[in-house]
Amino acid sequence: MPSLLRGRLAPLLAVVPLVLALVPALGAPAAAGPDTLFPRLGDASYDARHYDVRLRYDPSTNRLRARTSLRAVAPTRLTSFQLDLVGMRVTSVRVGGAKARWRRSGQQLVVTPRRPVEGRFSVTVAYRGVPRTYRDPDGSREGWVRTGDGAIALGEPVGTMTWIPSDNTPGDKASYTYRITVPTGTTAVANGDLARRATHGRRTTWTWRARDPMATYLAMVAIGRFRGYHSTARSVTGRRIPVWTFADRDHDVPRSVRRTLPRALRFAERLFGPYPFTSTGMVVDDADVGYALETQTRPFYPFAVDTVTLVHEMAHQWFGNSVTVSDWHDLWLAEGFATYTEWLWEARRGGRTPAQQFDSLYAQPASARMWSPAPTEFTDSRDLFGAPVYQRGAMTLQALRERIGDADFFAFLKIWARTYRHGNATTADLVRVAEQVSGQQLDQLFADWLELDGRPAGY
Ligand code: TRP
Ligand code: ZN
C-alpha cells in the first residue's frame, strides 16, 4: 500500500532529515508479481482493504458455517478475479450484492461478476464444512488445527486459505473484523481488540477488530474453553495498551510469564520505537504443531511459553507484522530480526553477547546446514524455517553492526521500523536504508551474507 507509506512520511522527515533520499523509493508501487515460493497464490489485480469474517463453529463436530466479505479496490477493469480457498463447500458468491458466477480450480476460487468491477468493490462468499488442516512441504501443520476442546487457525505461510477466502499473499495487507459465534461457555479469540461479546441463550458471538493492516498469514482465531486475562501494559511513552491473554484451561500461563510480556514489549520499544498495534496478549493452546507463531497482536504458543520465545514473537510485531515481506524469499527480514532480538535480550540478562553468538555460529563447519542455501536464495518452501533464514539472518545483522558501528546500527533499526511501518518491504529496501543511515556502501556485505552459497569469508 504505497499510499499508506506516503502518509507516514511527513512526521518521519521532520524528525530524521537524513532519510530524505528515501522519498522516490517510497513513491514506487509495491512489487506485484507472483510470489517466488507460492506463485499460484494471490491475485495482484486488486488490493484487499478489509475482511469481514463471520463464523459459526461447533467444537463437537468441527463444522464451520461462514460468510466472509472482502472490500477491495481494482485499479483497472476486471472481468474476473481470484480468491484463494482450499476445502469447504462454497454455497454462494456475491459481488456488490449481486450473485456472481464462480468456479473452483485447485486452490483458487475464480469469481466472474455479472458486470466487471473497477475501483472499489465488495465480494461476499458463503461457505461451510469441516475446514482442513494444511500440511506444508516441510511436514508441519497449519491452517485449521483441531484441539482437545475446539480449534485454532494458524496461517504461516499459507494456511489462512483453509478458512478465509482471501488474497493469500503477504504483499496484500488489510484490516479485519471477526464475528465468531460459538456455544455459550466457549471462548473465541482473534487478532486485535475485543469489541463485543453478546450472549443469546445457547450461543455467544465474539467480535474482534484488527484495524491495522495485517497479512493473511498472521490471521488467527482460537476457539476453546479458555481462561482469560485482561489487563493493560504501559508502553515506554506512557500509552496504555490493552492485554488480552487466553490459555487453555489445562495449559495455564504462569503469572511470571504474563508479567514478562509488558517487559518484552518495552524492551522492544526502546530498540525499535513505539509498539505498532492497538493491543497485545497471547494465546496458549494445546495445538501440538511444534512451533509458536507471531499471529498479529496475539501470538500463539503451543503450551509452555519460555521467555525467549515470547521475546521472539514480540519482536515480530515490528519485524514481520508491521514491516512485512512482499515475497516469502525475504523471510529473513522477519526471522533474522526476531532471532537477533533474542540475542539482545539474552545479553541484557547477562548471557552471551550477539558477538559471541555470531562467533560460535561462525565456527560451525563449512558443511553445516546454516551456510546453504543462502538466506534469500532458497527456492523450496521447505527451507522457509531453516537455519539460514533464522541464524544466518541474525548473523547478517551482527555483521552490519560490526561494519557501521553501534550508533548507526541502532538508529537504523528504528528508522527501518518507522519507514515501513504497516507496510511491505524487500531486502533491497533494507540495503538502501542501511546505506543511507550509515553513509557507507553495503551491497557487498549484504550479498556475502544473504546471497552467497557457503560460509562468507573474512568475518
Ligand atoms: N514463524 C514462526 C516463528 O518463528 C515459526 C514457524 C511457523 C515454523 N511455521 C513453522 C517453524 C513451521 C517451523 C515449521 O515464531
Ligand atoms: Zn519467528
Tab-separated table of C-alpha atoms and ligand atoms in Angstrom:
chain	number	residue	atom	x	y	z
A	1	MET	CA	0.000	0.000	0.000
A	2	PRO	CA	2.186	2.849	-1.149
A	3	SER	CA	-0.378	5.485	-0.198
A	4	LEU	CA	-0.105	4.421	3.429
A	5	LEU	CA	3.632	4.850	3.394
A	6	ARG	CA	3.338	8.273	1.862
A	7	GLY	CA	1.064	9.286	4.719
A	8	ARG	CA	3.712	8.182	7.219
A	9	LEU	CA	6.456	10.098	5.590
A	10	ALA	CA	5.746	13.609	6.825
A	11	PRO	CA	6.467	13.006	10.540
A	12	LEU	CA	9.420	10.829	9.626
A	13	LEU	CA	11.050	13.525	7.582
A	14	ALA	CA	10.540	16.113	10.273
A	15	VAL	CA	12.473	14.005	12.757
A	16	VAL	CA	15.011	12.268	10.561
A	17	PRO	CA	16.127	14.588	7.734
A	18	LEU	CA	18.738	12.013	6.909
A	19	VAL	CA	16.239	9.754	5.158
A	20	LEU	CA	15.065	12.424	2.722
A	21	ALA	CA	16.618	10.382	-0.035
A	22	LEU	CA	14.001	7.665	0.584
A	23	VAL	CA	11.203	9.692	-0.986
A	24	PRO	CA	11.446	8.403	-4.559
A	25	ALA	CA	11.696	4.799	-3.394
A	26	LEU	CA	8.539	5.105	-1.313
A	27	GLY	CA	6.570	6.551	-4.190
A	28	ALA	CA	7.224	3.454	-6.291
A	29	PRO	CA	4.438	0.874	-6.461
A	30	ALA	CA	4.892	-2.290	-4.396
A	31	ALA	CA	6.146	-5.325	-6.286
A	32	ALA	CA	3.072	-7.103	-7.560
A	33	GLY	CA	4.379	-10.141	-9.388
A	34	PRO	CA	3.663	-13.710	-8.294
A	35	ASP	CA	5.408	-14.873	-5.116
A	36	THR	CA	8.696	-16.723	-5.652
A	37	LEU	CA	7.706	-19.675	-3.467
A	38	PHE	CA	3.933	-19.718	-3.937
A	39	PRO	CA	3.434	-18.427	-7.498
A	40	ARG	CA	-0.152	-19.642	-7.739
A	41	LEU	CA	-1.369	-17.799	-4.642
A	42	GLY	CA	-2.577	-14.218	-4.573
A	43	ASP	CA	-4.095	-12.008	-7.214
A	44	ALA	CA	-2.201	-8.782	-7.912
A	45	SER	CA	-5.062	-7.318	-9.966
A	46	TYR	CA	-6.823	-5.947	-6.864
A	47	ASP	CA	-5.894	-4.593	-3.449
A	48	ALA	CA	-7.691	-6.128	-0.438
A	49	ARG	CA	-8.719	-3.460	2.096
A	50	HIS	CA	-10.944	-5.120	4.672
A	51	TYR	CA	-12.112	-8.637	5.519
A	52	ASP	CA	-15.330	-9.070	7.461
A	53	VAL	CA	-15.218	-12.678	8.661
A	54	ARG	CA	-18.356	-14.231	10.183
A	55	LEU	CA	-18.007	-17.722	11.569
A	56	ARG	CA	-20.306	-20.088	13.364
A	57	TYR	CA	-18.402	-23.010	14.829
A	58	ASP	CA	-19.451	-26.154	16.617
A	59	PRO	CA	-16.499	-27.649	18.569
A	60	SER	CA	-18.220	-31.039	18.914
A	61	THR	CA	-18.415	-31.614	15.144
A	62	ASN	CA	-15.626	-29.254	13.960
A	63	ARG	CA	-18.066	-27.829	11.435
A	64	LEU	CA	-17.908	-24.231	10.333
A	65	ARG	CA	-20.552	-22.085	8.666
A	66	ALA	CA	-19.014	-18.922	7.377
A	67	ARG	CA	-19.570	-15.776	5.394
A	68	THR	CA	-16.638	-13.547	4.519
A	69	SER	CA	-16.981	-10.171	2.835
A	70	LEU	CA	-13.951	-8.574	1.306
A	71	ARG	CA	-13.792	-4.912	0.382
A	72	ALA	CA	-11.153	-4.307	-2.256
A	73	VAL	CA	-10.005	-1.890	-4.931
A	74	ALA	CA	-9.282	-2.779	-8.558
A	75	PRO	CA	-7.135	-0.159	-10.290
A	76	THR	CA	-8.256	-1.433	-13.691
A	77	ARG	CA	-11.445	-3.054	-15.017
A	78	LEU	CA	-11.678	-6.762	-14.068
A	79	THR	CA	-13.993	-9.250	-15.727
A	80	SER	CA	-12.917	-11.886	-13.215
A	81	PHE	CA	-10.597	-12.209	-10.239
A	82	GLN	CA	-9.326	-14.834	-7.844
A	83	LEU	CA	-9.505	-15.606	-4.141
A	84	ASP	CA	-7.515	-18.409	-2.508
A	85	LEU	CA	-9.527	-21.117	-0.773
A	86	VAL	CA	-8.940	-24.810	-0.082
A	87	GLY	CA	-11.578	-27.218	1.163
A	88	MET	CA	-15.002	-26.002	2.392
A	89	ARG	CA	-18.130	-26.044	0.272
A	90	VAL	CA	-18.980	-22.708	-1.312
A	91	THR	CA	-22.718	-22.038	-1.364
A	92	SER	CA	-22.834	-18.550	-2.844
A	93	VAL	CA	-20.676	-15.705	-4.109
A	94	ARG	CA	-21.951	-12.156	-4.472
A	95	VAL	CA	-20.204	-9.133	-5.879
A	96	GLY	CA	-21.680	-5.795	-4.883
A	97	GLY	CA	-24.763	-7.650	-3.662
A	98	ALA	CA	-25.460	-9.417	-6.985
A	99	LYS	CA	-24.984	-13.135	-7.474
A	100	ALA	CA	-21.738	-13.857	-9.303
A	101	ARG	CA	-20.528	-16.873	-11.235
A	102	TRP	CA	-17.687	-18.790	-9.667
A	103	ARG	CA	-15.646	-21.951	-10.064
A	104	ARG	CA	-13.076	-23.804	-8.008
A	105	SER	CA	-9.740	-24.543	-9.587
A	106	GLY	CA	-7.051	-26.068	-7.371
A	107	GLN	CA	-6.546	-23.600	-4.517
A	108	GLN	CA	-8.394	-20.858	-6.339
A	109	LEU	CA	-11.912	-19.596	-6.251
A	110	VAL	CA	-12.331	-17.792	-9.549
A	111	VAL	CA	-15.113	-15.202	-9.452
A	112	THR	CA	-16.783	-13.749	-12.532
A	113	PRO	CA	-19.100	-10.908	-11.556
A	114	ARG	CA	-22.200	-10.171	-13.625
A	115	ARG	CA	-20.642	-6.840	-14.555
A	116	PRO	CA	-16.890	-6.117	-14.472
A	117	VAL	CA	-15.565	-4.389	-11.370
A	118	GLU	CA	-13.371	-1.327	-11.277
A	119	GLY	CA	-12.381	0.843	-8.318
A	120	ARG	CA	-13.973	-0.124	-5.013
A	121	PHE	CA	-15.901	-3.369	-4.958
A	122	SER	CA	-17.012	-5.978	-2.448
A	123	VAL	CA	-17.263	-9.730	-2.689
A	124	THR	CA	-19.115	-11.948	-0.222
A	125	VAL	CA	-18.532	-15.687	-0.075
A	126	ALA	CA	-20.781	-18.050	1.899
A	127	TYR	CA	-19.200	-21.430	2.666
A	128	ARG	CA	-19.405	-24.309	5.080
A	129	GLY	CA	-17.900	-27.626	6.038
A	130	VAL	CA	-15.094	-29.071	8.121
A	131	PRO	CA	-12.074	-26.850	7.473
A	132	ARG	CA	-8.837	-28.556	6.573
A	133	THR	CA	-5.580	-28.788	8.371
A	134	TYR	CA	-2.951	-27.923	5.811
A	135	ARG	CA	0.300	-29.856	5.615
A	136	ASP	CA	3.324	-27.864	4.467
A	137	PRO	CA	6.090	-29.323	2.303
A	138	ASP	CA	8.294	-29.428	5.445
A	139	GLY	CA	5.691	-31.647	7.136
A	140	SER	CA	4.440	-29.024	9.595
A	141	ARG	CA	0.745	-28.444	10.164
A	142	GLU	CA	-1.108	-25.162	9.815
A	143	GLY	CA	-4.496	-23.923	8.674
A	144	TRP	CA	-7.407	-25.160	10.790
A	145	VAL	CA	-5.910	-27.239	13.595
A	146	ARG	CA	-8.204	-29.086	15.943
A	147	THR	CA	-7.523	-29.019	19.691
A	148	GLY	CA	-8.980	-31.013	22.583
A	149	ASP	CA	-11.892	-28.621	23.014
A	150	GLY	CA	-12.040	-26.580	19.805
A	151	ALA	CA	-9.614	-25.417	17.162
A	152	ILE	CA	-7.010	-22.831	16.306
A	153	ALA	CA	-6.336	-21.352	12.883
A	154	LEU	CA	-2.665	-20.703	12.087
A	155	GLY	CA	-1.658	-19.203	8.779
A	156	GLU	CA	2.087	-19.269	8.155
A	157	PRO	CA	2.868	-19.462	5.350
A	158	VAL	CA	-0.384	-20.271	3.523
A	159	GLY	CA	-2.928	-21.874	5.906
A	160	THR	CA	-5.373	-18.966	6.151
A	161	MET	CA	-6.970	-20.063	2.875
A	162	THR	CA	-8.442	-23.080	4.728
A	163	TRP	CA	-10.913	-20.764	6.499
A	164	ILE	CA	-10.866	-17.315	4.816
A	165	PRO	CA	-11.271	-16.913	1.042
A	166	SER	CA	-8.541	-14.330	0.682
A	167	ASP	CA	-5.791	-12.721	-1.371
A	168	ASN	CA	-3.391	-15.056	0.362
A	169	THR	CA	-0.049	-13.386	-0.181
A	170	PRO	CA	1.913	-11.259	2.316
A	171	GLY	CA	2.102	-8.283	-0.042
A	172	ASP	CA	-1.624	-7.542	0.284
A	173	LYS	CA	-2.375	-6.402	3.816
A	174	ALA	CA	-5.851	-5.443	5.029
A	175	SER	CA	-7.838	-4.765	8.195
A	176	TYR	CA	-10.142	-7.433	9.663
A	177	THR	CA	-13.335	-7.763	11.649
A	178	TYR	CA	-14.292	-11.158	13.073
A	179	ARG	CA	-17.694	-12.158	14.365
A	180	ILE	CA	-17.423	-15.647	15.777
A	181	THR	CA	-20.442	-17.480	17.161
A	182	VAL	CA	-19.751	-20.407	19.477
A	183	PRO	CA	-21.673	-22.328	22.160
A	184	THR	CA	-22.027	-20.216	25.301
A	185	GLY	CA	-19.203	-21.119	27.691
A	186	THR	CA	-16.723	-21.455	24.827
A	187	THR	CA	-14.354	-18.593	24.036
A	188	ALA	CA	-13.446	-17.280	20.590
A	189	VAL	CA	-10.245	-15.242	20.372
A	190	ALA	CA	-8.784	-13.474	17.359
A	191	ASN	CA	-6.393	-10.663	16.420
A	192	GLY	CA	-6.885	-7.091	17.558
A	193	ASP	CA	-9.314	-5.674	20.097
A	194	LEU	CA	-12.247	-7.395	21.728
A	195	ALA	CA	-15.113	-5.124	20.671
A	196	ARG	CA	-18.153	-7.025	21.904
A	197	ARG	CA	-19.380	-10.248	23.426
A	198	ALA	CA	-23.088	-10.931	23.100
A	199	THR	CA	-24.855	-13.978	24.518
A	200	HIS	CA	-28.208	-15.105	23.166
A	201	GLY	CA	-29.148	-18.210	25.122
A	202	ARG	CA	-27.027	-21.105	23.990
A	203	ARG	CA	-24.814	-19.093	21.654
A	204	THR	CA	-22.316	-16.308	22.179
A	205	THR	CA	-20.866	-14.064	19.489
A	206	TRP	CA	-17.384	-12.648	19.998
A	207	THR	CA	-16.463	-9.593	17.910
A	208	TRP	CA	-12.790	-8.757	17.389
A	209	ARG	CA	-11.471	-5.820	15.381
A	210	ALA	CA	-7.985	-5.692	13.905
A	211	ARG	CA	-7.775	-2.176	12.461
A	212	ASP	CA	-4.138	-2.089	11.484
A	213	PRO	CA	-3.043	-3.643	8.187
A	214	MET	CA	-2.387	-7.367	8.535
A	215	ALA	CA	-1.013	-10.005	6.188
A	216	THR	CA	-3.255	-13.070	5.762
A	217	TYR	CA	-0.599	-15.363	7.288
A	218	LEU	CA	-0.951	-13.534	10.617
A	219	ALA	CA	-4.718	-14.002	10.928
A	220	MET	CA	-5.696	-16.175	13.895
A	221	VAL	CA	-8.789	-17.457	15.599
A	222	ALA	CA	-8.680	-19.748	18.621
A	223	ILE	CA	-11.800	-21.439	19.951
A	224	GLY	CA	-11.924	-23.423	23.154
A	225	ARG	CA	-12.602	-23.444	26.854
A	226	PHE	CA	-10.123	-20.804	27.885
A	227	ARG	CA	-9.127	-18.887	30.940
A	228	GLY	CA	-8.908	-15.200	30.012
A	229	TYR	CA	-6.738	-12.449	31.470
A	230	HIS	CA	-7.396	-8.810	30.696
A	231	SER	CA	-5.027	-6.070	31.799
A	232	THR	CA	-3.092	-3.145	30.389
A	233	ALA	CA	0.575	-2.782	29.575
A	234	ARG	CA	2.271	0.581	29.895
A	235	SER	CA	4.377	1.499	26.871
A	236	VAL	CA	7.642	3.461	27.264
A	237	THR	CA	5.763	6.587	26.203
A	238	GLY	CA	3.064	6.023	28.799
A	239	ARG	CA	0.427	4.683	26.388
A	240	ARG	CA	-1.861	2.076	27.945
A	241	ILE	CA	-2.054	-0.950	25.697
A	242	PRO	CA	-4.846	-3.484	26.353
A	243	VAL	CA	-3.600	-7.016	27.002
A	244	TRP	CA	-5.884	-9.947	26.233
A	245	THR	CA	-4.367	-13.307	27.055
A	246	PHE	CA	-6.187	-16.626	26.796
A	247	ALA	CA	-4.990	-20.019	27.904
A	248	ASP	CA	-6.427	-23.462	27.539
A	249	ARG	CA	-7.748	-24.453	30.956
A	250	ASP	CA	-5.282	-27.341	31.137
A	251	HIS	CA	-2.271	-25.301	29.958
A	252	ASP	CA	-2.379	-22.231	32.112
A	253	VAL	CA	0.110	-19.381	31.685
A	254	PRO	CA	2.075	-18.794	34.855
A	255	ARG	CA	1.881	-15.296	36.295
A	256	SER	CA	5.631	-14.891	35.804
A	257	VAL	CA	5.200	-15.323	32.044
A	258	ARG	CA	2.295	-12.896	31.946
A	259	ARG	CA	4.463	-10.379	33.781
A	260	THR	CA	7.236	-10.804	31.223
A	261	LEU	CA	5.010	-9.662	28.362
A	262	PRO	CA	4.970	-5.908	29.178
A	263	ARG	CA	8.707	-6.079	29.866
A	264	ALA	CA	9.384	-7.653	26.490
A	265	LEU	CA	7.155	-5.020	24.891
A	266	ARG	CA	9.086	-2.150	26.468
A	267	PHE	CA	12.421	-3.815	25.699
A	268	ALA	CA	11.423	-3.925	22.017
A	269	GLU	CA	10.059	-0.363	22.092
A	270	ARG	CA	13.369	1.001	23.350
A	271	LEU	CA	15.141	-0.705	20.462
A	272	PHE	CA	12.644	-0.328	17.620
A	273	GLY	CA	10.287	2.536	18.513
A	274	PRO	CA	6.603	2.544	19.554
A	275	TYR	CA	4.646	-0.744	19.638
A	276	PRO	CA	2.838	-0.709	16.269
A	277	PHE	CA	-0.579	-2.118	17.269
A	278	THR	CA	-3.638	-1.322	19.366
A	279	SER	CA	-3.480	-4.309	21.733
A	280	THR	CA	-1.355	-7.274	22.739
A	281	GLY	CA	-1.559	-10.597	24.575
A	282	MET	CA	-1.071	-14.280	23.895
A	283	VAL	CA	-2.923	-17.476	23.159
A	284	VAL	CA	-1.719	-20.661	24.813
A	285	ASP	CA	-3.473	-23.700	23.415
A	286	ASP	CA	-2.946	-27.436	23.034
A	287	ALA	CA	-2.390	-27.451	19.267
A	288	ASP	CA	0.636	-29.682	19.104
A	289	VAL	CA	2.169	-28.196	15.952
A	290	GLY	CA	5.719	-27.842	17.262
A	291	TYR	CA	6.087	-24.087	16.768
A	292	ALA	CA	4.943	-20.789	18.203
A	293	LEU	CA	3.574	-18.180	15.809
A	294	GLU	CA	3.615	-14.377	15.848
A	295	THR	CA	-0.100	-14.044	14.974
A	296	GLN	CA	-0.716	-10.309	14.882
A	297	THR	CA	-1.106	-8.635	18.274
A	298	ARG	CA	-1.648	-12.010	19.958
A	299	PRO	CA	0.977	-14.710	19.306
A	300	PHE	CA	0.154	-18.361	19.701
A	301	TYR	CA	2.204	-20.679	21.947
A	302	PRO	CA	1.723	-24.441	21.907
A	303	PHE	CA	1.953	-24.917	25.687
A	304	ALA	CA	4.780	-23.863	27.997
A	305	VAL	CA	5.833	-20.376	26.993
A	306	ASP	CA	9.502	-19.637	27.555
A	307	THR	CA	10.706	-16.073	27.882
A	308	VAL	CA	12.991	-16.122	24.870
A	309	THR	CA	10.195	-17.339	22.589
A	310	LEU	CA	7.965	-14.607	23.987
A	311	VAL	CA	10.627	-12.036	23.105
A	312	HIS	CA	10.995	-13.561	19.628
A	313	GLU	CA	7.259	-13.306	18.897
A	314	MET	CA	7.147	-9.796	20.382
A	315	ALA	CA	9.967	-8.682	18.042
A	316	HIS	CA	7.913	-9.995	15.115
A	317	GLN	CA	5.218	-7.416	15.854
A	318	TRP	CA	7.678	-4.848	14.451
A	319	PHE	CA	9.542	-7.112	12.022
A	320	GLY	CA	7.234	-9.386	10.093
A	321	ASN	CA	3.901	-7.961	11.190
A	322	SER	CA	4.251	-4.172	10.904
A	323	VAL	CA	7.134	-4.295	8.404
A	324	THR	CA	6.081	-7.268	6.275
A	325	VAL	CA	7.827	-9.129	3.480
A	326	SER	CA	6.445	-8.629	-0.018
A	327	ASP	CA	7.736	-12.017	-1.076
A	328	TRP	CA	8.404	-15.133	1.012
A	329	HIS	CA	12.019	-15.424	-0.091
A	330	ASP	CA	12.743	-12.334	2.054
A	331	LEU	CA	11.581	-14.028	5.262
A	332	TRP	CA	14.918	-13.314	6.968
A	333	LEU	CA	13.565	-9.733	7.318
A	334	ALA	CA	11.248	-11.262	9.930
A	335	GLU	CA	13.156	-14.248	11.336
A	336	GLY	CA	16.668	-12.762	11.270
A	337	PHE	CA	15.420	-9.745	13.206
A	338	ALA	CA	13.428	-11.825	15.700
A	339	THR	CA	16.433	-14.083	16.311
A	340	TYR	CA	18.721	-11.055	16.708
A	341	THR	CA	16.279	-9.636	19.271
A	342	GLU	CA	16.616	-12.877	21.261
A	343	TRP	CA	20.388	-12.308	21.267
A	344	LEU	CA	19.974	-8.741	22.504
A	345	TRP	CA	17.615	-9.904	25.246
A	346	GLU	CA	19.918	-12.703	26.372
A	347	ALA	CA	22.873	-10.314	26.501
A	348	ARG	CA	20.855	-7.895	28.628
A	349	ARG	CA	20.164	-10.754	31.021
A	350	GLY	CA	23.886	-11.391	31.396
A	351	GLY	CA	24.049	-14.172	28.811
A	352	ARG	CA	26.179	-14.344	25.695
A	353	THR	CA	26.558	-11.182	23.616
A	354	PRO	CA	25.480	-11.057	19.961
A	355	ALA	CA	29.193	-11.004	19.046
A	356	GLN	CA	29.664	-14.268	20.978
A	357	GLN	CA	26.581	-15.805	19.358
A	358	PHE	CA	27.994	-14.789	16.000
A	359	ASP	CA	31.414	-16.271	16.746
A	360	SER	CA	30.116	-19.611	17.907
A	361	LEU	CA	27.869	-19.931	14.849
A	362	TYR	CA	30.659	-18.799	12.551
A	363	ALA	CA	32.810	-21.591	13.960
A	364	GLN	CA	30.374	-24.178	12.624
A	365	PRO	CA	31.885	-26.265	9.837
A	366	ALA	CA	31.523	-25.125	6.253
A	367	SER	CA	29.291	-28.147	5.708
A	368	ALA	CA	26.763	-27.013	8.360
A	369	ARG	CA	23.163	-26.546	7.260
A	370	MET	CA	23.344	-22.864	8.000
A	371	TRP	CA	25.574	-21.997	5.070
A	372	SER	CA	23.411	-23.319	2.287
A	373	PRO	CA	21.144	-22.286	0.689
A	374	ALA	CA	21.904	-18.617	1.447
A	375	PRO	CA	19.064	-16.789	3.291
A	376	THR	CA	17.394	-15.137	0.294
A	377	GLU	CA	18.333	-17.766	-2.302
A	378	PHE	CA	16.213	-20.781	-1.398
A	379	THR	CA	13.556	-21.837	-3.887
A	380	ASP	CA	11.935	-24.643	-1.898
A	381	SER	CA	9.395	-23.688	0.751
A	382	ARG	CA	10.839	-26.463	2.961
A	383	ASP	CA	13.717	-24.054	3.608
A	384	LEU	CA	11.497	-21.230	4.904
A	385	PHE	CA	12.104	-22.022	8.571
A	386	GLY	CA	15.689	-23.220	8.327
A	387	ALA	CA	18.945	-22.129	9.961
A	388	PRO	CA	19.991	-19.875	7.036
A	389	VAL	CA	16.877	-17.704	7.448
A	390	TYR	CA	16.987	-17.580	11.272
A	391	GLN	CA	20.649	-17.843	12.350
A	392	ARG	CA	22.467	-16.617	9.284
A	393	GLY	CA	19.809	-13.890	9.005
A	394	ALA	CA	20.656	-12.752	12.555
A	395	MET	CA	24.387	-13.012	11.773
A	396	THR	CA	23.801	-10.660	8.848
A	397	LEU	CA	22.595	-8.028	11.292
A	398	GLN	CA	25.606	-8.572	13.524
A	399	ALA	CA	27.916	-8.235	10.513
A	400	LEU	CA	26.135	-4.985	9.644
A	401	ARG	CA	26.512	-3.748	13.223
A	402	GLU	CA	30.246	-4.500	13.222
A	403	ARG	CA	30.629	-2.600	9.957
A	404	ILE	CA	28.602	0.550	10.681
A	405	GLY	CA	29.051	0.755	14.458
A	406	ASP	CA	26.545	0.736	17.310
A	407	ALA	CA	25.255	4.295	16.923
A	408	ASP	CA	24.289	3.901	13.271
A	409	PHE	CA	23.122	0.315	13.737
A	410	PHE	CA	20.633	1.135	16.480
A	411	ALA	CA	19.485	4.257	14.607
A	412	PHE	CA	18.986	2.063	11.554
A	413	LEU	CA	16.734	-0.392	13.471
A	414	LYS	CA	14.377	2.433	14.463
A	415	ILE	CA	14.393	4.085	11.045
A	416	TRP	CA	13.713	0.781	9.312
A	417	ALA	CA	10.753	0.015	11.607
A	418	ARG	CA	9.390	3.513	11.164
A	419	THR	CA	9.837	3.929	7.414
A	420	TYR	CA	7.972	0.751	6.516
A	421	ARG	CA	5.567	0.739	9.460
A	422	HIS	CA	2.327	-1.055	8.488
A	423	GLY	CA	3.751	-1.637	5.017
A	424	ASN	CA	5.733	-4.134	2.973
A	425	ALA	CA	9.446	-4.160	2.303
A	426	THR	CA	12.153	-6.037	0.452
A	427	THR	CA	15.795	-6.820	1.089
A	428	ALA	CA	16.713	-4.153	-1.484
A	429	ASP	CA	14.773	-1.597	0.584
A	430	LEU	CA	16.747	-2.635	3.648
A	431	VAL	CA	20.100	-2.306	1.941
A	432	ARG	CA	19.155	1.189	0.781
A	433	VAL	CA	18.064	2.312	4.249
A	434	ALA	CA	21.213	0.887	5.866
A	435	GLU	CA	23.383	2.673	3.285
A	436	GLN	CA	21.589	5.956	3.805
A	437	VAL	CA	21.792	5.788	7.584
A	438	SER	CA	25.490	4.866	7.602
A	439	GLY	CA	26.693	6.688	4.513
A	440	GLN	CA	28.555	3.502	3.575
A	441	GLN	CA	28.279	1.259	0.562
A	442	LEU	CA	26.981	-2.054	1.875
A	443	ASP	CA	25.869	-4.048	-1.150
A	444	GLN	CA	28.865	-6.393	-0.949
A	445	LEU	CA	28.289	-7.114	2.733
A	446	PHE	CA	24.648	-7.995	2.145
A	447	ALA	CA	25.473	-10.033	-0.960
A	448	ASP	CA	28.028	-12.057	1.059
A	449	TRP	CA	25.636	-12.703	3.886
A	450	LEU	CA	22.360	-13.159	2.063
A	451	GLU	CA	23.182	-14.479	-1.396
A	452	LEU	CA	26.471	-16.326	-1.302
A	453	ASP	CA	26.216	-20.101	-1.079
A	454	GLY	CA	28.584	-21.269	1.681
A	455	ARG	CA	30.170	-19.511	4.639
A	456	PRO	CA	31.096	-15.875	3.922
A	457	ALA	CA	34.844	-15.388	4.170
A	458	GLY	CA	36.654	-12.763	6.192
A	459	TYR	CA	34.209	-12.089	9.046
B	1	TRP	N1	7.310	-18.069	12.313
B	1	TRP	C1	7.336	-18.915	13.474
B	1	TRP	C2	8.269	-18.249	14.461
B	1	TRP	O1	9.421	-18.044	14.152
B	1	TRP	C3	7.824	-20.304	13.201
B	1	TRP	C4	7.086	-21.213	12.286
B	1	TRP	C5	5.887	-21.066	11.683
B	1	TRP	C6	7.545	-22.506	11.923
B	1	TRP	N2	5.570	-22.175	10.972
B	1	TRP	C7	6.563	-23.072	11.085
B	1	TRP	C8	8.682	-23.240	12.214
B	1	TRP	C9	6.735	-24.344	10.575
B	1	TRP	C10	8.845	-24.489	11.685
B	1	TRP	C11	7.858	-25.048	10.851
B	1	TRP	O2	7.855	-17.876	15.520
B	2	ZN	ZN	9.963	-16.181	14.121
